[in-house]
Every structure is written in C-alpha cells, then in structure tokens.
Amino acid sequence: MPRADNRKNTSAHSLPRWHRSNGLPCMTQQIITWDLGATKCAAGLVEYDKITETLTCKTSHSIKLSDATSLEDLITQLETKLGLTMHDADAICIGGAGYYDGKSLLLDGAYPYPMLFAEIAHKQQWPSYAVIHDYAPIVCATFTSYMEQPHNIKRLNTCQISKHGRRVAFGIGTSLGLKDGVLLPSGDFWLGQNEMGHIGITMPPLASQQQLQRHQEIMRFLANNPHEPSHHALTFEKILSGKGMVRLYQFFHPNEQAITPEQVGMKMRNSQADETLDAFAWYVGLFIGTVQLIFMPKGGIWVTGGVALHHTEAFDRPELMDGIYASPAYLAQRETYPLGVLCNLEHALIGGAYYATKRLLSK
C-alpha cells in the first residue's frame, strides 16, 4: 500500500490575497498545515509572502484527538482556533502518522475515528491539499531559514550544513519516525521512502565490555518479557518511543510494572533514573550511528519528537556519543555531518507550508 506521500489535490479555488505592509504592495497566501499524530493534532496558519518567499506562522493550536468525536468535528475545532476555514485557505498540507491510500489515512493501532480526508475535502470543497508522511514536513523545514535561527536548534556539533546534501529528520515520540530528503539546486526537493524506525536493534560493532554486556542483557530481558506478545519484534521503536522508555526503566526496576511513560519521564528529569537515561542516550546514539552509515547525510541528522524534547538532557550524556561511536566505520567522514535537535515546535508547521509552496500553490 502506498505511503503517506501520495498527494490528492482538489481545485485550487483561492486567489492570491493582496495586502499592504509598510506602504508597499505585497502578495501573500495563507496555508493551513497539520501535524497529525496518533493522539493529538497540531495545526497552524502560515502566511507565505510570494515576493520575499518567507513563511510566518501566524497562529497555531493543538487538540487531543480524544477531545473530538470525528474528523469533521476535529476540523471544525481547528478552524475555530485558527480563524480560517479549510475551504478559504490557499492550500492545505497534512503531515500525518501512518499511510495514505488516496482516501483515508491509516495507522497501525488505529486512530480513534476514520481519517477520511478525500471524502471530507470533496464535501467541503477544499483547495489544493496533500496528505504526506508526518516527517516529510520536518525534513522540509530544514530547507528553510528556520535552520538559521539559533533558538530553534540545539546543536550537538558545529559542522556546517551542506545545502544540497542529503539530510535526515527523525522523531522520538509515541513511535519512531524518520524521513530523508535533498534540496535540489533547482530549488525543488526530493523526499525518500523508508521506515527506519522499525528496523531491528543492531548489534553494536564496537562497544565497551560493560555497554555490550548491558545491551545483551536488555535484549534478553525484552525478548523474554512476559508482558509482551510472544511474537513482538525487537526494533529501535520498542526502546526509544514513550513505551520503550518504560521497557528500559523496567529492565533496571523489574518490580515496577505499573509505571507509565510520564512517570518514567519525571523520574529521569528529577535524576531518579540516571541508569535509564544513560541507556536511552546510548540507544539514541546507536540509532544515529546506524542512520549515518545508511544515509551518509552531509545535510545533517535532525532529531525531534515529544520524548526527545522532554529529555534534551539525554543529548548531553557521554553515552550518546558512545552509542554513535559503537559503529566506527567511516567515523572521520561522519564526524563532519551536522547533528542537532529541533526544539521549536513550529518546525512541522513551517515545513508543511514549505511543501505547499513547492507542490500545491500555483506559481
């Protein structure tokens, strides 16, 4: 079945809007962008200035999916908060978890109600719109001036971004999502197809004896966990997502089976679970090193997601670099690749708007 990169466009009925800024005429267009996850949806109203090619998020709002009774109800709530209907926007870009089959957005584990975007877009006469992979907008954000604003990024090294180099964005949250892309010299862009978050946990080619022993013991613990289905897969998502952090915590505290991801997170932030934080940081590093070898991303690796942003202290732990160095091949080259955490929560909204300017708006 096709991934969520399939586009579905209705007629682009909206005409460019003209307004005056500082006494000079300026053509702008309004783009509504969604960042739709398994449990909540953030949406933003982004203004695009066609003359300066700048994107400005004018307003944004987040709604828990459980607070809406249907997709139509969710849309109505978002429109009320944004002050603009989907029909009246110039374009709509929906970054959604799961895969889009041209009619509905489907997700393992299921959304609380059907995400029948094609049907509703036709019914409400939406402008040009796209339903794309949820991390495609984050990659697209790295093509913009968003990356030039220091408060948006926690840099983990000082390497320069190769403008036309391949770059990777991945997010650690309810799940583990990843997308790669390239900004082309023509100004257009290319996005890859992959599901890296679901690959098996790699055996580190090089690690200290203590770290290797801990890794092997954690793998045995996860494989024999009576609280998991007998056929469950040992993937990076299993230990890096919100529930994955609970699994890591329970390895060190096997008697605490009722603990929630939120409680584990609080313990980590309060320095009450440093061994869990170190193991988490090491596996994030192991994943980064694996991703570097697969993509060789001169444009950098950019990390985000709810779990990552709630635990930015993990990126300061020495174990993070130990995990990266556990895959030593081409290390000298890989050390020239940028690495950082995207901290400002608007990156998905800005990136979705950038996608719309290149794929949905009339030139």
mmCIF file of C-alpha atoms in Angstrom:
data_model
loop_
_atom_site.group_PDB
_atom_site.id
_atom_site.type_symbol
_atom_site.label_atom_id
_atom_site.label_comp_id
_atom_site.label_asym_id
_atom_site.label_seq_id
_atom_site.Cartn_x
_atom_site.Cartn_y
_atom_site.Cartn_z
ATOM 1 C CA MET A 1 0.000 0.000 0.000
ATOM 2 C CA PRO A 2 1.371 3.471 -0.807
ATOM 3 C CA ARG A 3 2.947 5.638 1.837
ATOM 4 C CA ALA A 4 1.528 8.954 3.016
ATOM 5 C CA ASP A 5 3.444 10.836 0.318
ATOM 6 C CA ASN A 6 0.568 10.416 -2.147
ATOM 7 C CA ARG A 7 -0.991 13.768 -2.959
ATOM 8 C CA LYS A 8 -4.668 14.346 -3.508
ATOM 9 C CA ASN A 9 -5.469 17.744 -4.994
ATOM 10 C CA THR A 10 -8.811 19.404 -5.377
ATOM 11 C CA SER A 11 -9.279 22.553 -7.410
ATOM 12 C CA ALA A 12 -7.227 25.448 -6.102
ATOM 13 C CA HIS A 13 -10.088 27.946 -5.924
ATOM 14 C CA SER A 14 -8.444 30.628 -3.771
ATOM 15 C CA LEU A 15 -6.966 33.645 -5.478
ATOM 16 C CA PRO A 16 -3.752 35.243 -4.159
ATOM 17 C CA ARG A 17 -4.503 37.782 -1.451
ATOM 18 C CA TRP A 18 -3.055 41.280 -1.643
ATOM 19 C CA HIS A 19 -2.403 43.483 1.340
ATOM 20 C CA ARG A 20 -0.158 46.441 2.141
ATOM 21 C CA SER A 21 2.790 46.240 4.513
ATOM 22 C CA ASN A 22 4.870 49.362 5.248
ATOM 23 C CA GLY A 23 3.039 51.127 2.433
ATOM 24 C CA LEU A 24 4.212 48.659 -0.217
ATOM 25 C CA PRO A 25 2.059 46.126 -2.025
ATOM 26 C CA CYS A 26 2.786 42.533 -1.022
ATOM 27 C CA MET A 27 1.182 39.351 -2.299
ATOM 28 C CA THR A 28 0.581 36.737 0.392
ATOM 29 C CA GLN A 29 -1.130 33.392 0.565
ATOM 30 C CA GLN A 30 -2.495 31.531 3.547
ATOM 31 C CA ILE A 31 -1.607 27.896 4.141
ATOM 32 C CA ILE A 32 -3.113 25.644 6.796
ATOM 33 C CA THR A 33 -0.746 22.936 7.926
ATOM 34 C CA TRP A 34 -1.405 19.938 10.162
ATOM 35 C CA ASP A 35 0.921 17.849 12.292
ATOM 36 C CA LEU A 36 -1.319 14.849 12.956
ATOM 37 C CA GLY A 37 -0.097 12.220 15.388
ATOM 38 C CA ALA A 38 -1.623 9.155 16.966
ATOM 39 C CA THR A 39 -3.039 11.039 19.954
ATOM 40 C CA LYS A 40 -3.151 14.747 19.076
ATOM 41 C CA CYS A 41 -3.138 17.173 16.184
ATOM 42 C CA ALA A 42 -1.360 20.499 15.933
ATOM 43 C CA ALA A 43 -2.374 22.891 13.175
ATOM 44 C CA GLY A 44 -1.066 26.250 12.106
ATOM 45 C CA LEU A 45 -1.980 29.135 9.855
ATOM 46 C CA VAL A 46 1.160 30.039 7.921
ATOM 47 C CA GLU A 47 1.443 33.134 5.762
ATOM 48 C CA TYR A 48 3.555 32.907 2.618
ATOM 49 C CA ASP A 49 4.958 36.072 1.076
ATOM 50 C CA LYS A 50 5.482 35.290 -2.589
ATOM 51 C CA ILE A 51 7.774 38.257 -3.144
ATOM 52 C CA THR A 52 10.217 37.579 -0.313
ATOM 53 C CA GLU A 53 9.444 33.814 -0.212
ATOM 54 C CA THR A 54 9.194 33.967 3.571
ATOM 55 C CA LEU A 55 6.947 31.792 5.757
ATOM 56 C CA THR A 56 5.464 33.108 9.002
ATOM 57 C CA CYS A 57 3.365 31.051 11.390
ATOM 58 C CA LYS A 58 0.626 33.498 12.402
ATOM 59 C CA THR A 59 -1.129 31.197 14.878
ATOM 60 C CA SER A 60 -1.189 27.560 15.914
ATOM 61 C CA HIS A 61 -3.210 25.292 18.132
ATOM 62 C CA SER A 62 -3.124 21.708 19.365
ATOM 63 C CA ILE A 63 -6.096 19.432 20.064
ATOM 64 C CA LYS A 64 -6.171 15.958 21.578
ATOM 65 C CA LEU A 65 -7.888 13.576 19.187
ATOM 66 C CA SER A 66 -9.918 12.259 22.116
ATOM 67 C CA ASP A 67 -11.454 15.737 22.503
ATOM 68 C CA ALA A 68 -13.136 15.435 19.086
ATOM 69 C CA THR A 69 -15.872 12.981 18.117
ATOM 70 C CA SER A 70 -14.945 12.678 14.434
ATOM 71 C CA LEU A 71 -12.617 14.054 11.785
ATOM 72 C CA GLU A 72 -15.245 16.648 10.860
ATOM 73 C CA ASP A 73 -15.502 17.728 14.494
ATOM 74 C CA LEU A 74 -11.698 17.951 14.695
ATOM 75 C CA ILE A 75 -11.659 20.113 11.566
ATOM 76 C CA THR A 76 -14.353 22.413 12.974
ATOM 77 C CA GLN A 77 -12.416 22.884 16.208
ATOM 78 C CA LEU A 78 -9.194 23.617 14.332
ATOM 79 C CA GLU A 79 -10.912 26.111 12.046
ATOM 80 C CA THR A 80 -12.380 27.921 15.054
ATOM 81 C CA LYS A 81 -8.983 28.185 16.730
ATOM 82 C CA LEU A 82 -7.168 29.250 13.548
ATOM 83 C CA GLY A 83 -9.829 31.741 12.487
ATOM 84 C CA LEU A 84 -9.945 30.392 8.928
ATOM 85 C CA THR A 85 -11.837 27.545 7.309
ATOM 86 C CA MET A 86 -10.099 24.885 5.268
ATOM 87 C CA HIS A 87 -12.203 25.985 2.292
ATOM 88 C CA ASP A 88 -10.863 29.545 2.476
ATOM 89 C CA ALA A 89 -7.173 28.650 2.696
ATOM 90 C CA ASP A 90 -4.974 28.779 -0.402
ATOM 91 C CA ALA A 91 -3.573 25.309 0.298
ATOM 92 C CA ILE A 92 -3.600 22.636 3.000
ATOM 93 C CA CYS A 93 -0.727 20.320 3.895
ATOM 94 C CA ILE A 94 -1.418 17.463 6.315
ATOM 95 C CA GLY A 95 1.573 15.661 7.765
ATOM 96 C CA GLY A 96 0.078 12.508 9.214
ATOM 97 C CA ALA A 97 1.286 9.422 11.021
ATOM 98 C CA GLY A 98 0.529 6.273 9.036
ATOM 99 C CA TYR A 99 -0.019 5.816 5.324
ATOM 100 C CA TYR A 100 -2.492 7.419 2.979
ATOM 101 C CA ASP A 101 -4.235 5.261 0.389
ATOM 102 C CA GLY A 102 -5.702 8.178 -1.559
ATOM 103 C CA LYS A 103 -8.884 8.184 0.522
ATOM 104 C CA SER A 104 -8.077 7.576 4.169
ATOM 105 C CA LEU A 105 -5.082 7.915 6.488
ATOM 106 C CA LEU A 106 -4.433 4.525 8.071
ATOM 107 C CA LEU A 107 -2.356 3.809 11.157
ATOM 108 C CA ASP A 108 -1.320 0.628 12.939
ATOM 109 C CA GLY A 109 -3.118 0.772 16.254
ATOM 110 C CA ALA A 110 -5.789 2.929 14.586
ATOM 111 C CA TYR A 111 -6.945 6.492 15.012
ATOM 112 C CA PRO A 112 -9.983 6.968 17.289
ATOM 113 C CA TYR A 113 -12.140 7.649 14.214
ATOM 114 C CA PRO A 114 -11.753 7.278 10.428
ATOM 115 C CA MET A 115 -9.480 9.833 8.760
ATOM 116 C CA LEU A 116 -11.450 10.096 5.509
ATOM 117 C CA PHE A 117 -9.713 13.153 4.092
ATOM 118 C CA ALA A 118 -10.670 12.675 0.431
ATOM 119 C CA GLU A 119 -14.370 12.459 1.226
ATOM 120 C CA ILE A 120 -14.382 15.492 3.506
ATOM 121 C CA ALA A 121 -12.186 17.557 1.182
ATOM 122 C CA HIS A 122 -14.639 16.926 -1.656
ATOM 123 C CA LYS A 123 -17.635 17.656 0.546
ATOM 124 C CA GLN A 124 -16.209 20.911 1.906
ATOM 125 C CA GLN A 125 -14.596 21.988 -1.372
ATOM 126 C CA TRP A 126 -11.068 22.281 -0.068
ATOM 127 C CA PRO A 127 -8.367 23.995 -2.123
ATOM 128 C CA SER A 128 -5.268 22.086 -3.259
ATOM 129 C CA TYR A 129 -4.158 19.790 -0.456
ATOM 130 C CA ALA A 130 -1.784 16.940 0.300
ATOM 131 C CA VAL A 131 -1.625 14.200 2.903
ATOM 132 C CA ILE A 132 2.022 13.286 3.392
ATOM 133 C CA HIS A 133 4.310 11.300 5.717
ATOM 134 C CA ASP A 134 4.401 13.011 9.111
ATOM 135 C CA TYR A 135 8.176 13.555 8.991
ATOM 136 C CA ALA A 136 8.236 14.939 5.442
ATOM 137 C CA PRO A 137 7.362 18.455 6.722
ATOM 138 C CA ILE A 138 10.180 18.265 9.267
ATOM 139 C CA VAL A 139 12.698 17.499 6.529
ATOM 140 C CA CYS A 140 11.198 20.344 4.503
ATOM 141 C CA ALA A 141 11.701 22.711 7.463
ATOM 142 C CA THR A 142 15.435 22.085 7.188
ATOM 143 C CA PHE A 143 15.322 23.642 3.692
ATOM 144 C CA THR A 144 14.160 26.970 5.143
ATOM 145 C CA SER A 145 15.590 29.892 7.119
ATOM 146 C CA TYR A 146 14.175 28.177 10.216
ATOM 147 C CA MET A 147 17.583 26.491 10.498
ATOM 148 C CA GLU A 148 19.344 29.859 10.681
ATOM 149 C CA GLN A 149 17.617 30.831 13.949
ATOM 150 C CA PRO A 150 19.703 29.567 16.902
ATOM 151 C CA HIS A 151 16.770 29.326 19.334
ATOM 152 C CA ASN A 152 15.174 26.705 17.073
ATOM 153 C CA ILE A 153 18.053 24.240 17.320
ATOM 154 C CA LYS A 154 20.176 22.574 19.972
ATOM 155 C CA ARG A 155 23.360 21.924 18.027
ATOM 156 C CA LEU A 156 25.319 18.835 19.079
ATOM 157 C CA ASN A 157 28.287 19.800 16.918
ATOM 158 C CA THR A 158 29.419 22.812 14.909
ATOM 159 C CA CYS A 159 29.554 21.192 11.462
ATOM 160 C CA GLN A 160 28.237 23.220 8.552
ATOM 161 C CA ILE A 161 25.086 22.085 6.764
ATOM 162 C CA SER A 162 25.734 21.083 3.170
ATOM 163 C CA LYS A 163 22.986 22.998 1.352
ATOM 164 C CA HIS A 164 22.347 20.281 -1.211
ATOM 165 C CA GLY A 165 23.450 17.368 0.939
ATOM 166 C CA ARG A 166 21.127 14.611 1.998
ATOM 167 C CA ARG A 167 19.573 15.250 5.386
ATOM 168 C CA VAL A 168 17.551 13.112 7.775
ATOM 169 C CA ALA A 169 14.903 14.055 10.337
ATOM 170 C CA PHE A 170 13.673 11.574 12.887
ATOM 171 C CA GLY A 171 11.347 11.896 15.813
ATOM 172 C CA ILE A 172 11.158 10.049 19.095
ATOM 173 C CA GLY A 173 7.633 10.185 20.459
ATOM 174 C CA THR A 174 4.693 7.804 20.567
ATOM 175 C CA SER A 175 6.553 5.991 17.804
ATOM 176 C CA LEU A 176 9.862 6.424 15.964
ATOM 177 C CA GLY A 177 9.503 8.138 12.590
ATOM 178 C CA LEU A 178 12.173 9.055 10.057
ATOM 179 C CA LYS A 179 12.404 10.766 6.675
ATOM 180 C CA ASP A 180 15.296 11.758 4.440
ATOM 181 C CA GLY A 181 15.428 14.371 1.724
ATOM 182 C CA VAL A 182 17.572 16.501 -0.570
ATOM 183 C CA LEU A 183 17.227 20.147 -1.560
ATOM 184 C CA LEU A 184 17.945 20.275 -5.284
ATOM 185 C CA PRO A 185 19.913 23.099 -6.957
ATOM 186 C CA SER A 186 16.747 23.972 -8.913
ATOM 187 C CA GLY A 187 15.020 24.931 -5.654
ATOM 188 C CA ASP A 188 12.806 21.855 -5.747
ATOM 189 C CA PHE A 189 13.326 18.959 -3.349
ATOM 190 C CA TRP A 190 13.303 15.157 -3.224
ATOM 191 C CA LEU A 191 11.995 13.009 -0.353
ATOM 192 C CA GLY A 192 12.998 9.413 0.272
ATOM 193 C CA GLN A 193 10.885 6.416 1.191
ATOM 194 C CA ASN A 194 11.885 4.435 4.259
ATOM 195 C CA GLU A 195 10.718 3.007 7.576
ATOM 196 C CA MET A 196 13.947 3.137 9.528
ATOM 197 C CA GLY A 197 12.245 3.350 12.915
ATOM 198 C CA HIS A 198 11.043 -0.208 12.518
ATOM 199 C CA ILE A 199 14.398 -1.835 11.798
ATOM 200 C CA GLY A 200 15.760 -4.329 14.284
ATOM 201 C CA ILE A 201 18.098 -3.164 17.017
ATOM 202 C CA THR A 202 21.603 -3.575 15.664
ATOM 203 C CA MET A 203 24.398 -5.405 17.439
ATOM 204 C CA PRO A 204 26.992 -2.681 18.124
ATOM 205 C CA PRO A 205 30.171 -3.443 16.146
ATOM 206 C CA LEU A 206 32.289 -1.752 18.816
ATOM 207 C CA ALA A 207 31.353 -1.064 22.432
ATOM 208 C CA SER A 208 32.918 -1.239 25.853
ATOM 209 C CA GLN A 209 32.598 -4.556 27.640
ATOM 210 C CA GLN A 210 30.225 -3.011 30.172
ATOM 211 C CA GLN A 211 27.987 -1.453 27.497
ATOM 212 C CA LEU A 212 27.954 -4.606 25.410
ATOM 213 C CA GLN A 213 27.006 -6.703 28.437
ATOM 214 C CA ARG A 214 24.211 -4.285 29.328
ATOM 215 C CA HIS A 215 22.966 -4.351 25.728
ATOM 216 C CA GLN A 216 22.874 -8.151 25.650
ATOM 217 C CA GLU A 217 21.061 -8.307 28.985
ATOM 218 C CA ILE A 218 18.485 -5.730 27.836
ATOM 219 C CA MET A 219 17.864 -7.713 24.645
ATOM 220 C CA ARG A 220 17.308 -10.899 26.652
ATOM 221 C CA PHE A 221 15.007 -9.028 29.017
ATOM 222 C CA LEU A 222 12.926 -7.661 26.142
ATOM 223 C CA ALA A 223 12.827 -10.980 24.307
ATOM 224 C CA ASN A 224 11.567 -12.795 27.406
ATOM 225 C CA ASN A 225 9.255 -10.076 28.723
ATOM 226 C CA PRO A 226 6.045 -11.886 29.773
ATOM 227 C CA HIS A 227 4.090 -8.648 29.373
ATOM 228 C CA GLU A 228 4.834 -8.515 25.617
ATOM 229 C CA PRO A 229 3.275 -10.678 22.874
ATOM 230 C CA SER A 230 5.388 -13.739 22.135
ATOM 231 C CA HIS A 231 5.905 -12.612 18.525
ATOM 232 C CA HIS A 232 6.843 -8.978 19.260
ATOM 233 C CA ALA A 233 9.747 -7.535 17.289
ATOM 234 C CA LEU A 234 12.816 -6.014 18.921
ATOM 235 C CA THR A 235 13.009 -2.778 16.966
ATOM 236 C CA PHE A 236 14.510 0.600 17.812
ATOM 237 C CA GLU A 237 10.971 1.882 18.267
ATOM 238 C CA LYS A 238 10.476 -0.680 21.045
ATOM 239 C CA ILE A 239 13.100 1.024 23.221
ATOM 240 C CA LEU A 240 13.119 4.651 22.058
ATOM 241 C CA SER A 241 9.404 5.525 21.942
ATOM 242 C CA GLY A 242 7.456 6.585 25.030
ATOM 243 C CA LYS A 243 6.569 2.997 25.896
ATOM 244 C CA GLY A 244 10.121 1.999 25.030
ATOM 245 C CA MET A 245 11.435 4.141 27.849
ATOM 246 C CA VAL A 246 9.153 2.235 30.210
ATOM 247 C CA ARG A 247 10.702 -1.028 28.979
ATOM 248 C CA LEU A 248 14.192 0.314 29.631
ATOM 249 C CA TYR A 249 13.177 1.509 33.087
ATOM 250 C CA GLN A 250 11.656 -1.877 33.920
ATOM 251 C CA PHE A 251 14.904 -3.591 32.970
ATOM 252 C CA PHE A 252 16.545 -1.734 35.852
ATOM 253 C CA HIS A 253 13.431 -1.876 38.073
ATOM 254 C CA PRO A 254 11.619 -5.128 37.175
ATOM 255 C CA ASN A 255 9.195 -4.876 40.089
ATOM 256 C CA GLU A 256 7.627 -1.630 38.829
ATOM 257 C CA GLN A 257 5.313 -2.991 36.145
ATOM 258 C CA ALA A 258 2.520 -0.428 36.511
ATOM 259 C CA ILE A 259 4.625 2.660 35.790
ATOM 260 C CA THR A 260 3.640 4.979 32.915
ATOM 261 C CA PRO A 261 5.844 6.766 30.360
ATOM 262 C CA GLU A 262 5.007 10.063 32.070
ATOM 263 C CA GLN A 263 6.155 8.744 35.448
ATOM 264 C CA VAL A 264 9.387 7.403 33.960
ATOM 265 C CA GLY A 265 9.968 10.755 32.303
ATOM 266 C CA MET A 266 9.506 12.588 35.577
ATOM 267 C CA LYS A 267 11.971 10.281 37.338
ATOM 268 C CA MET A 268 14.523 10.864 34.576
ATOM 269 C CA ARG A 269 14.144 14.642 34.754
ATOM 270 C CA ASN A 270 14.476 14.509 38.554
ATOM 271 C CA SER A 271 17.697 12.443 38.352
ATOM 272 C CA GLN A 272 15.934 9.441 39.883
ATOM 273 C CA ALA A 273 16.567 7.134 36.926
ATOM 274 C CA ASP A 274 20.027 8.018 35.636
ATOM 275 C CA GLU A 275 20.736 4.435 34.535
ATOM 276 C CA THR A 276 17.611 4.538 32.352
ATOM 277 C CA LEU A 277 18.619 7.926 30.939
ATOM 278 C CA ASP A 278 22.109 6.628 30.124
ATOM 279 C CA ALA A 279 20.747 3.513 28.396
ATOM 280 C CA PHE A 280 18.262 5.652 26.465
ATOM 281 C CA ALA A 281 21.023 8.054 25.373
ATOM 282 C CA TRP A 282 23.218 5.144 24.291
ATOM 283 C CA TYR A 283 20.483 3.616 22.130
ATOM 284 C CA VAL A 284 19.699 7.009 20.587
ATOM 285 C CA GLY A 285 23.402 7.211 19.726
ATOM 286 C CA LEU A 286 23.409 3.680 18.333
ATOM 287 C CA PHE A 287 20.433 4.594 16.138
ATOM 288 C CA ILE A 288 22.115 7.830 14.979
ATOM 289 C CA GLY A 289 25.290 5.945 14.079
ATOM 290 C CA THR A 290 23.262 3.379 12.139
ATOM 291 C CA VAL A 291 21.362 6.133 10.289
ATOM 292 C CA GLN A 292 24.617 7.915 9.463
ATOM 293 C CA LEU A 293 26.046 4.785 7.857
ATOM 294 C CA ILE A 294 22.893 4.137 5.840
ATOM 295 C CA PHE A 295 22.315 7.679 4.544
ATOM 296 C CA MET A 296 25.732 9.396 4.900
ATOM 297 C CA PRO A 297 23.806 12.662 5.420
ATOM 298 C CA LYS A 298 26.006 15.671 4.655
ATOM 299 C CA GLY A 299 22.967 17.833 5.329
ATOM 300 C CA GLY A 300 22.793 16.500 8.870
ATOM 301 C CA ILE A 301 20.617 14.476 11.194
ATOM 302 C CA TRP A 302 17.932 16.451 12.995
ATOM 303 C CA VAL A 303 16.106 14.947 15.953
ATOM 304 C CA THR A 304 12.726 15.954 17.360
ATOM 305 C CA GLY A 305 9.590 14.403 18.849
ATOM 306 C CA GLY A 306 7.877 14.639 22.215
ATOM 307 C CA VAL A 307 10.143 12.198 24.056
ATOM 308 C CA ALA A 308 13.311 13.793 22.663
ATOM 309 C CA LEU A 309 12.173 17.329 23.518
ATOM 310 C CA HIS A 310 11.159 16.344 27.047
ATOM 311 C CA HIS A 311 14.583 14.804 27.599
ATOM 312 C CA THR A 312 17.074 17.082 25.875
ATOM 313 C CA GLU A 313 19.438 16.287 28.763
ATOM 314 C CA ALA A 314 19.939 12.869 27.139
ATOM 315 C CA PHE A 315 21.824 14.599 24.313
ATOM 316 C CA ASP A 316 24.368 15.911 26.811
ATOM 317 C CA ARG A 317 25.160 12.472 28.243
ATOM 318 C CA PRO A 318 28.521 10.946 27.254
ATOM 319 C CA GLU A 319 26.653 7.714 26.481
ATOM 320 C CA LEU A 320 25.104 9.368 23.412
ATOM 321 C CA MET A 321 28.483 9.699 21.714
ATOM 322 C CA ASP A 322 29.462 6.218 22.944
ATOM 323 C CA GLY A 323 26.432 4.877 21.084
ATOM 324 C CA ILE A 324 27.364 6.749 17.906
ATOM 325 C CA TYR A 325 30.974 5.557 18.110
ATOM 326 C CA ALA A 326 29.777 1.973 18.614
ATOM 327 C CA SER A 327 29.529 1.955 14.797
ATOM 328 C CA PRO A 328 33.103 3.017 13.939
ATOM 329 C CA ALA A 329 33.126 2.663 10.137
ATOM 330 C CA TYR A 330 33.730 5.913 8.196
ATOM 331 C CA LEU A 331 33.803 7.755 11.519
ATOM 332 C CA ALA A 332 36.132 10.535 10.339
ATOM 333 C CA GLN A 333 33.723 11.348 7.499
ATOM 334 C CA ARG A 334 30.635 11.032 9.683
ATOM 335 C CA GLU A 335 32.085 13.451 12.216
ATOM 336 C CA THR A 336 31.768 16.183 9.571
ATOM 337 C CA TYR A 337 27.982 15.728 9.367
ATOM 338 C CA PRO A 338 25.810 18.196 11.322
ATOM 339 C CA LEU A 339 23.802 16.855 14.237
ATOM 340 C CA GLY A 340 21.180 18.643 16.291
ATOM 341 C CA VAL A 341 17.798 18.705 17.984
ATOM 342 C CA LEU A 342 14.928 20.755 16.529
ATOM 343 C CA CYS A 343 13.469 22.449 19.591
ATOM 344 C CA ASN A 344 10.858 24.945 18.371
ATOM 345 C CA LEU A 345 7.513 23.182 17.986
ATOM 346 C CA GLU A 346 6.658 25.126 14.789
ATOM 347 C CA HIS A 347 9.101 23.202 12.575
ATOM 348 C CA ALA A 348 6.486 20.737 11.301
ATOM 349 C CA LEU A 349 4.065 23.579 10.510
ATOM 350 C CA ILE A 350 6.674 25.685 8.703
ATOM 351 C CA GLY A 351 7.913 22.621 6.815
ATOM 352 C CA GLY A 352 4.389 21.690 5.748
ATOM 353 C CA ALA A 353 3.890 25.199 4.414
ATOM 354 C CA TYR A 354 7.184 24.974 2.514
ATOM 355 C CA TYR A 355 5.961 21.732 0.936
ATOM 356 C CA ALA A 356 2.759 23.511 -0.085
ATOM 357 C CA THR A 357 4.643 26.381 -1.749
ATOM 358 C CA LYS A 358 6.525 23.919 -3.959
ATOM 359 C CA ARG A 359 3.836 21.319 -4.622
ATOM 360 C CA LEU A 360 0.392 22.870 -4.148
ATOM 361 C CA LEU A 361 0.355 26.613 -4.819
ATOM 362 C CA SER A 362 0.157 27.966 -8.335
ATOM 363 C CA LYS A 363 3.322 29.732 -9.487
#
